Coordinates of C-alpha atoms in Angstrom, one line a residue:
Chain A
M1 CA 125.5 74.9 69.2
K2 CA 126.3 77.0 72.3
Y3 CA 123.5 79.4 71.4
S4 CA 120.9 76.7 70.8
F5 CA 121.6 75.5 74.3
V6 CA 120.9 79.0 75.7
L7 CA 117.8 79.3 73.6
I8 CA 116.5 75.9 74.7
S9 CA 117.1 76.8 78.4
L10 CA 115.3 80.1 77.9
L11 CA 112.4 78.3 76.4
V12 CA 112.3 75.8 79.2
T13 CA 112.4 78.5 82.0
S14 CA 109.5 80.4 80.4
F15 CA 107.6 77.1 80.3
V16 CA 108.2 76.6 84.0
Y17 CA 106.9 80.1 84.8
A18 CA 103.8 79.5 82.8
S19 CA 103.0 76.3 84.7
E20 CA 103.2 78.3 87.9
D21 CA 100.0 79.9 86.8
Q22 CA 98.1 77.4 88.8
Y23 CA 94.6 78.7 88.5
Q24 CA 92.3 77.4 85.8
F25 CA 89.2 79.1 84.7
A26 CA 86.1 78.1 82.6
T27 CA 85.9 81.4 80.8
A28 CA 88.3 84.3 79.9
E29 CA 86.0 86.7 81.7
Q30 CA 86.3 84.8 85.0
K31 CA 90.1 84.9 84.6
N32 CA 89.9 88.7 84.1
I33 CA 87.7 89.2 87.1
F34 CA 90.1 87.1 89.3
A35 CA 93.1 89.0 88.0
E36 CA 91.5 92.4 88.6
L37 CA 90.2 91.5 92.1
T38 CA 93.4 90.1 93.4
H39 CA 95.1 93.3 92.4
E40 CA 92.4 95.6 93.8
L41 CA 91.9 93.8 97.1
R42 CA 94.4 94.8 99.8
C43 CA 96.0 92.3 102.1
P44 CA 94.7 93.0 105.7
K45 CA 97.9 91.7 107.3
C46 CA 100.7 93.1 105.2
Q47 CA 99.7 96.6 104.5
N48 CA 100.2 98.1 101.1
Q49 CA 100.4 94.9 99.3
N50 CA 97.5 93.5 97.3
I51 CA 96.5 89.9 97.8
A52 CA 98.1 88.8 94.5
D53 CA 101.5 90.0 95.7
S54 CA 101.4 89.0 99.4
D55 CA 102.7 85.7 100.8
A56 CA 100.7 86.1 104.0
I57 CA 98.5 83.3 105.0
V58 CA 95.4 85.5 105.0
A59 CA 96.2 86.7 101.5
K60 CA 96.3 83.2 100.3
D61 CA 93.0 82.4 102.0
L62 CA 91.5 85.5 100.4
R63 CA 92.8 84.5 96.9
D64 CA 91.3 81.1 97.3
K65 CA 88.0 82.6 98.4
V66 CA 88.0 85.0 95.5
L67 CA 88.6 82.0 93.2
T68 CA 85.7 80.1 94.7
L69 CA 83.4 83.0 94.4
V70 CA 84.4 83.7 90.8
E71 CA 83.9 80.1 89.9
E72 CA 80.4 80.3 91.5
G73 CA 79.7 83.0 89.0
K74 CA 79.7 85.9 91.4
G75 CA 80.2 89.4 89.9
K76 CA 83.1 91.7 90.8
D77 CA 81.0 94.1 92.9
E78 CA 79.4 91.2 94.8
I79 CA 82.9 89.8 95.7
I80 CA 84.1 93.2 96.8
E81 CA 81.0 93.6 99.0
F82 CA 81.6 90.1 100.5
M83 CA 85.2 91.1 101.5
I84 CA 84.2 94.6 102.8
D85 CA 81.5 92.8 104.9
R86 CA 84.3 90.9 106.7
Y87 CA 87.4 93.0 106.5
G88 CA 86.0 96.5 106.4
Y89 CA 86.7 99.2 103.7
F90 CA 90.4 98.8 104.3
V91 CA 90.4 95.7 102.1
H92 CA 89.6 97.6 99.0
Y93 CA 92.0 100.0 97.5
K94 CA 89.3 102.4 96.3
P95 CA 88.1 104.4 99.4
P96 CA 84.3 104.9 99.5
V97 CA 82.9 108.4 100.1
T98 CA 82.4 108.7 103.8
A99 CA 82.7 111.6 106.2
S100 CA 86.3 110.9 106.9
T101 CA 87.3 110.5 103.3
L102 CA 85.2 113.3 102.0
V103 CA 88.2 115.7 102.1
L104 CA 90.1 113.4 99.8
W105 CA 87.4 113.5 97.2
V106 CA 86.5 117.1 97.5
L107 CA 89.9 118.8 97.7
P108 CA 91.1 118.1 94.1
V109 CA 87.8 119.4 92.7
L110 CA 88.1 122.5 94.9
F111 CA 91.6 123.1 93.7
V112 CA 90.6 122.8 90.0
L113 CA 87.6 125.1 90.5
F114 CA 89.6 127.6 92.4
G115 CA 92.4 127.6 89.8
F116 CA 89.9 127.9 87.0
G117 CA 88.1 130.8 88.7
A118 CA 91.4 132.6 89.3
V119 CA 92.3 132.3 85.6
I120 CA 88.9 133.6 84.5
A121 CA 89.0 136.5 87.0
R122 CA 92.5 137.5 85.7
Q123 CA 91.3 137.4 82.1
K124 CA 88.3 139.6 82.8
K125 CA 90.5 142.2 84.5
A126 CA 92.9 142.2 81.6
S127 CA 90.2 142.7 79.0
Q128 CA 88.7 145.5 81.1
A129 CA 92.0 147.4 81.1
Q130 CA 92.1 147.3 77.3
Q131 CA 89.0 149.4 76.7
W132 CA 89.5 152.0 74.1
S133 CA 87.8 155.4 74.5
E134 CA 87.3 158.2 71.9
Q135 CA 89.7 160.3 73.8
D136 CA 92.4 157.6 73.5
E137 CA 91.7 157.6 69.7
S138 CA 92.2 161.4 69.4
T139 CA 95.3 161.3 71.5
L140 CA 96.7 158.6 69.2
N141 CA 95.8 160.6 66.1
E142 CA 97.5 163.7 67.4
L143 CA 100.7 161.7 68.2
I144 CA 100.7 160.1 64.7
N145 CA 100.2 163.5 63.0
K146 CA 103.0 165.1 65.1
Y147 CA 105.6 162.4 64.3
Q148 CA 104.6 162.2 60.6
R149 CA 105.3 166.0 60.3
K150 CA 108.6 165.5 62.0
G151 CA 109.5 162.8 59.5
E152 CA 108.6 165.1 56.5
Q153 CA 110.8 167.9 57.9
S154 CA 114.0 165.9 58.2
Chain B
M1 CA 84.5 141.6 99.1
N2 CA 85.5 139.5 96.1
R3 CA 89.1 140.1 96.8
K4 CA 88.7 139.0 100.4
L5 CA 87.1 135.8 99.2
L6 CA 89.9 135.2 96.8
F7 CA 92.3 135.5 99.6
L8 CA 90.4 133.5 102.1
T9 CA 89.5 130.4 100.0
P10 CA 93.1 129.2 99.6
L11 CA 93.7 129.8 103.2
A12 CA 90.6 127.8 104.1
I13 CA 91.7 124.9 101.9
F14 CA 95.2 125.0 103.3
L15 CA 93.8 124.9 106.9
L16 CA 91.5 122.0 106.1
L17 CA 94.3 120.1 104.5
S18 CA 96.6 120.8 107.4
I19 CA 94.1 119.5 110.0
F20 CA 93.5 116.4 107.9
L21 CA 97.2 115.7 107.5
F22 CA 98.0 116.5 111.1
K23 CA 95.4 114.0 112.3
G24 CA 97.0 111.5 110.0
L25 CA 100.3 111.9 111.8
F26 CA 98.7 110.4 115.0
S27 CA 96.6 107.7 113.4
D28 CA 97.7 104.1 113.9
P29 CA 97.7 102.3 110.5
R30 CA 97.5 98.9 112.3
V31 CA 94.1 99.7 113.7
L32 CA 91.8 98.3 111.1
Q33 CA 88.2 98.9 110.7
S34 CA 86.4 95.7 111.1
G35 CA 83.5 94.7 109.0
R36 CA 81.8 92.4 111.5
I37 CA 81.1 94.8 114.4
G38 CA 77.4 95.0 115.2
Q39 CA 76.6 91.9 113.2
T40 CA 75.7 88.5 114.5
M41 CA 78.2 85.7 114.8
P42 CA 78.4 83.9 111.4
E43 CA 77.0 80.3 111.4
F44 CA 79.6 77.6 112.0
A45 CA 80.1 74.0 113.1
L46 CA 83.6 73.3 114.3
P47 CA 85.2 70.4 116.1
D48 CA 86.6 70.7 119.6
L49 CA 90.3 70.8 119.5
M50 CA 90.7 68.2 122.2
Q51 CA 87.7 66.0 121.4
P52 CA 87.2 66.2 117.7
D53 CA 84.0 64.1 118.0
K54 CA 82.4 67.0 119.7
Q55 CA 81.0 69.7 117.4
W56 CA 80.5 73.3 118.5
R57 CA 77.9 75.4 116.7
N58 CA 77.4 79.1 116.9
T59 CA 74.0 78.4 118.6
D60 CA 75.8 76.6 121.5
L61 CA 77.4 79.9 122.4
L62 CA 74.3 81.9 122.8
G63 CA 73.3 83.1 126.2
D64 CA 76.7 84.0 127.5
V65 CA 78.8 87.1 127.0
Y66 CA 82.2 85.7 126.0
L67 CA 85.5 86.5 124.4
L68 CA 86.4 84.6 121.2
N69 CA 90.2 84.5 121.2
V70 CA 91.9 83.5 117.9
W71 CA 95.3 82.0 118.7
G72 CA 97.9 79.4 117.7
T73 CA 100.9 77.9 119.4
W74 CA 103.1 79.1 116.5
C75 CA 102.3 82.7 117.4
P76 CA 104.5 84.3 120.1
T77 CA 102.2 87.1 120.9
C78 CA 99.3 84.7 121.5
V79 CA 101.5 82.8 124.0
A80 CA 102.4 86.1 125.7
E81 CA 98.8 87.1 126.3
L82 CA 97.8 83.7 127.8
G83 CA 98.9 84.9 131.2
Y84 CA 96.7 87.9 131.2
L85 CA 93.7 86.1 129.7
T86 CA 94.0 83.5 132.5
E87 CA 93.7 86.4 135.0
L88 CA 90.5 87.4 133.2
R89 CA 89.1 83.9 133.4
K90 CA 89.7 84.0 137.2
Q91 CA 87.7 87.2 137.3
G92 CA 84.8 85.3 135.7
I93 CA 85.2 86.2 132.0
K94 CA 84.3 83.4 129.7
I95 CA 86.9 82.9 127.0
V96 CA 86.5 80.6 124.0
G97 CA 89.5 79.7 121.9
L98 CA 89.4 79.6 118.1
Y99 CA 92.5 77.7 117.1
F100 CA 94.3 79.1 114.0
E101 CA 96.0 76.3 112.3
Q102 CA 98.5 77.0 109.5
G103 CA 100.4 73.7 109.4
Y104 CA 97.5 72.0 107.7
D105 CA 98.0 74.1 104.6
A106 CA 100.4 72.6 102.0
D107 CA 101.7 76.1 101.2
F108 CA 102.8 76.8 104.8
G109 CA 103.7 73.4 106.2
D110 CA 102.6 69.9 105.4
Q111 CA 103.3 68.0 108.6
F112 CA 100.0 68.2 110.3
S113 CA 99.0 65.7 112.9
L114 CA 96.1 66.3 115.3
P115 CA 97.5 64.2 118.2
D116 CA 100.8 66.1 118.0
L117 CA 98.9 69.4 118.0
Q118 CA 96.8 68.4 121.0
I119 CA 100.0 67.5 122.9
E120 CA 101.6 70.8 122.0
V121 CA 98.6 72.8 122.9
S122 CA 98.1 71.1 126.3
E123 CA 101.8 71.5 127.2
M124 CA 101.7 75.2 126.3
L125 CA 98.5 75.8 128.2
A126 CA 99.9 74.0 131.3
R127 CA 103.0 76.2 131.1
A128 CA 101.6 79.6 130.2
G129 CA 98.1 79.4 131.7
N130 CA 94.8 78.1 130.4
P131 CA 92.2 80.8 129.9
Y132 CA 89.9 78.7 127.7
A133 CA 86.5 77.2 128.5
F134 CA 87.2 75.1 125.4
N135 CA 89.0 75.4 122.0
M136 CA 87.5 75.0 118.6
L137 CA 89.6 74.0 115.6
D138 CA 89.2 75.8 112.3
L139 CA 91.4 73.7 110.1
N140 CA 90.4 75.3 106.8
R141 CA 90.2 78.8 108.3
T142 CA 86.8 79.3 106.8
V143 CA 85.2 80.7 110.0
L144 CA 88.3 82.9 110.4
L145 CA 87.7 84.3 107.0
D146 CA 84.0 84.8 107.8
L147 CA 85.0 86.8 110.9
G148 CA 87.5 89.0 109.0
V149 CA 90.5 87.6 110.9
S150 CA 93.8 88.6 109.3
G151 CA 96.2 86.9 111.7
A152 CA 96.6 86.0 115.4
P153 CA 96.0 87.0 118.1
E154 CA 92.7 88.6 117.5
T155 CA 89.8 88.8 120.0
F156 CA 86.1 89.3 119.6
L157 CA 83.7 90.4 122.3
V158 CA 80.3 88.7 121.7
D159 CA 77.1 89.4 123.8
S160 CA 74.5 86.8 124.9
K161 CA 72.5 87.3 121.7
G162 CA 75.5 86.5 119.5
T163 CA 76.2 90.1 118.4
I164 CA 79.8 91.0 117.9
L165 CA 80.5 94.1 119.9
L166 CA 84.3 94.4 119.6
H167 CA 87.0 93.1 117.3
H168 CA 90.5 93.7 118.7
T169 CA 93.7 93.0 116.6
G170 CA 96.8 92.2 118.6
D171 CA 97.3 91.0 122.2
I172 CA 95.1 91.8 125.2
N173 CA 96.9 93.3 128.2
S174 CA 95.7 95.3 131.1
R175 CA 95.9 98.6 129.2
V176 CA 93.9 97.3 126.2
W177 CA 91.4 95.7 128.6
R178 CA 90.8 98.8 130.6
A179 CA 90.6 101.1 127.6
K180 CA 88.6 99.0 125.2
F181 CA 86.9 96.0 126.7
A182 CA 86.0 96.9 130.3
P183 CA 83.8 99.9 129.4
V184 CA 81.7 97.8 126.9
I185 CA 81.3 94.9 129.4
A186 CA 80.4 97.3 132.2
E187 CA 77.6 98.6 129.9
L188 CA 76.3 95.1 129.3
S189 CA 75.8 94.0 133.0
P190 CA 72.9 95.8 134.7

């Protein structure tokens, strides 16, 4: 009896949470676009929060605008373009390639290339050192003969 | 030669990174890049805050260089800058107010009444100074969104053809005016 009460209250709370999902969409695709965009767009007022998380008034306005644009059938890129037009590149979490952000895009590639180059260079060096000449071969044979005879004597 | 290159490349990368990060130390994250600079004022039709029968259109503002000041009585920094803006008005700068209303939104306050707001605004302007030629009321904040406004106060400098030259986030004081606005205005007047 006690447990059924707990169970029912749990069910009820989950139902309440579900009803907080206030936005209705015509298609599942629109719902996805809206969810993606509200997580990718950055709140211009409260930095480092996306507009889905933020309680700022501008975040709410942006959410509403994204909703309207999604319902109008606008694509994801179009909506991002619309926001950048008004709020600048800051509003999107993915930085575009510009002169000032070039270093962010190029550095990781440089690091990988450099590391890879260093590994290859080392390997080349190591393989060069392992070259086996005829003289090495004869020295080895001499040594083998010498120690074999030693073994026979003892 | 090859060895030298091997030694210098990481050094170069390190120096590049250092310069980049060092610059980052002194950048102000609150200074946002605005998307609207260089573009024309978006089209709008907004009622006058004091006489709602009167509509202001973006075309009504053509022909003058003016400041468009986004403000609200609920915003302490806006009230603080009213004094300096009034000084600017006395110097002959045209300032148009764009009233940022948040009480109209059910999520932020549901007790909106235009007559109350009008009284509140006139009282505040009488007390702190009135820099405005007139005020426009953007109840739904649609024009604010079109301008890329994220809060209040924010100020735009618009030229006589309706092109947005500057977008300043935060209050205007003598330091900001001298550093940011005055040079641009000086360039405009022959």
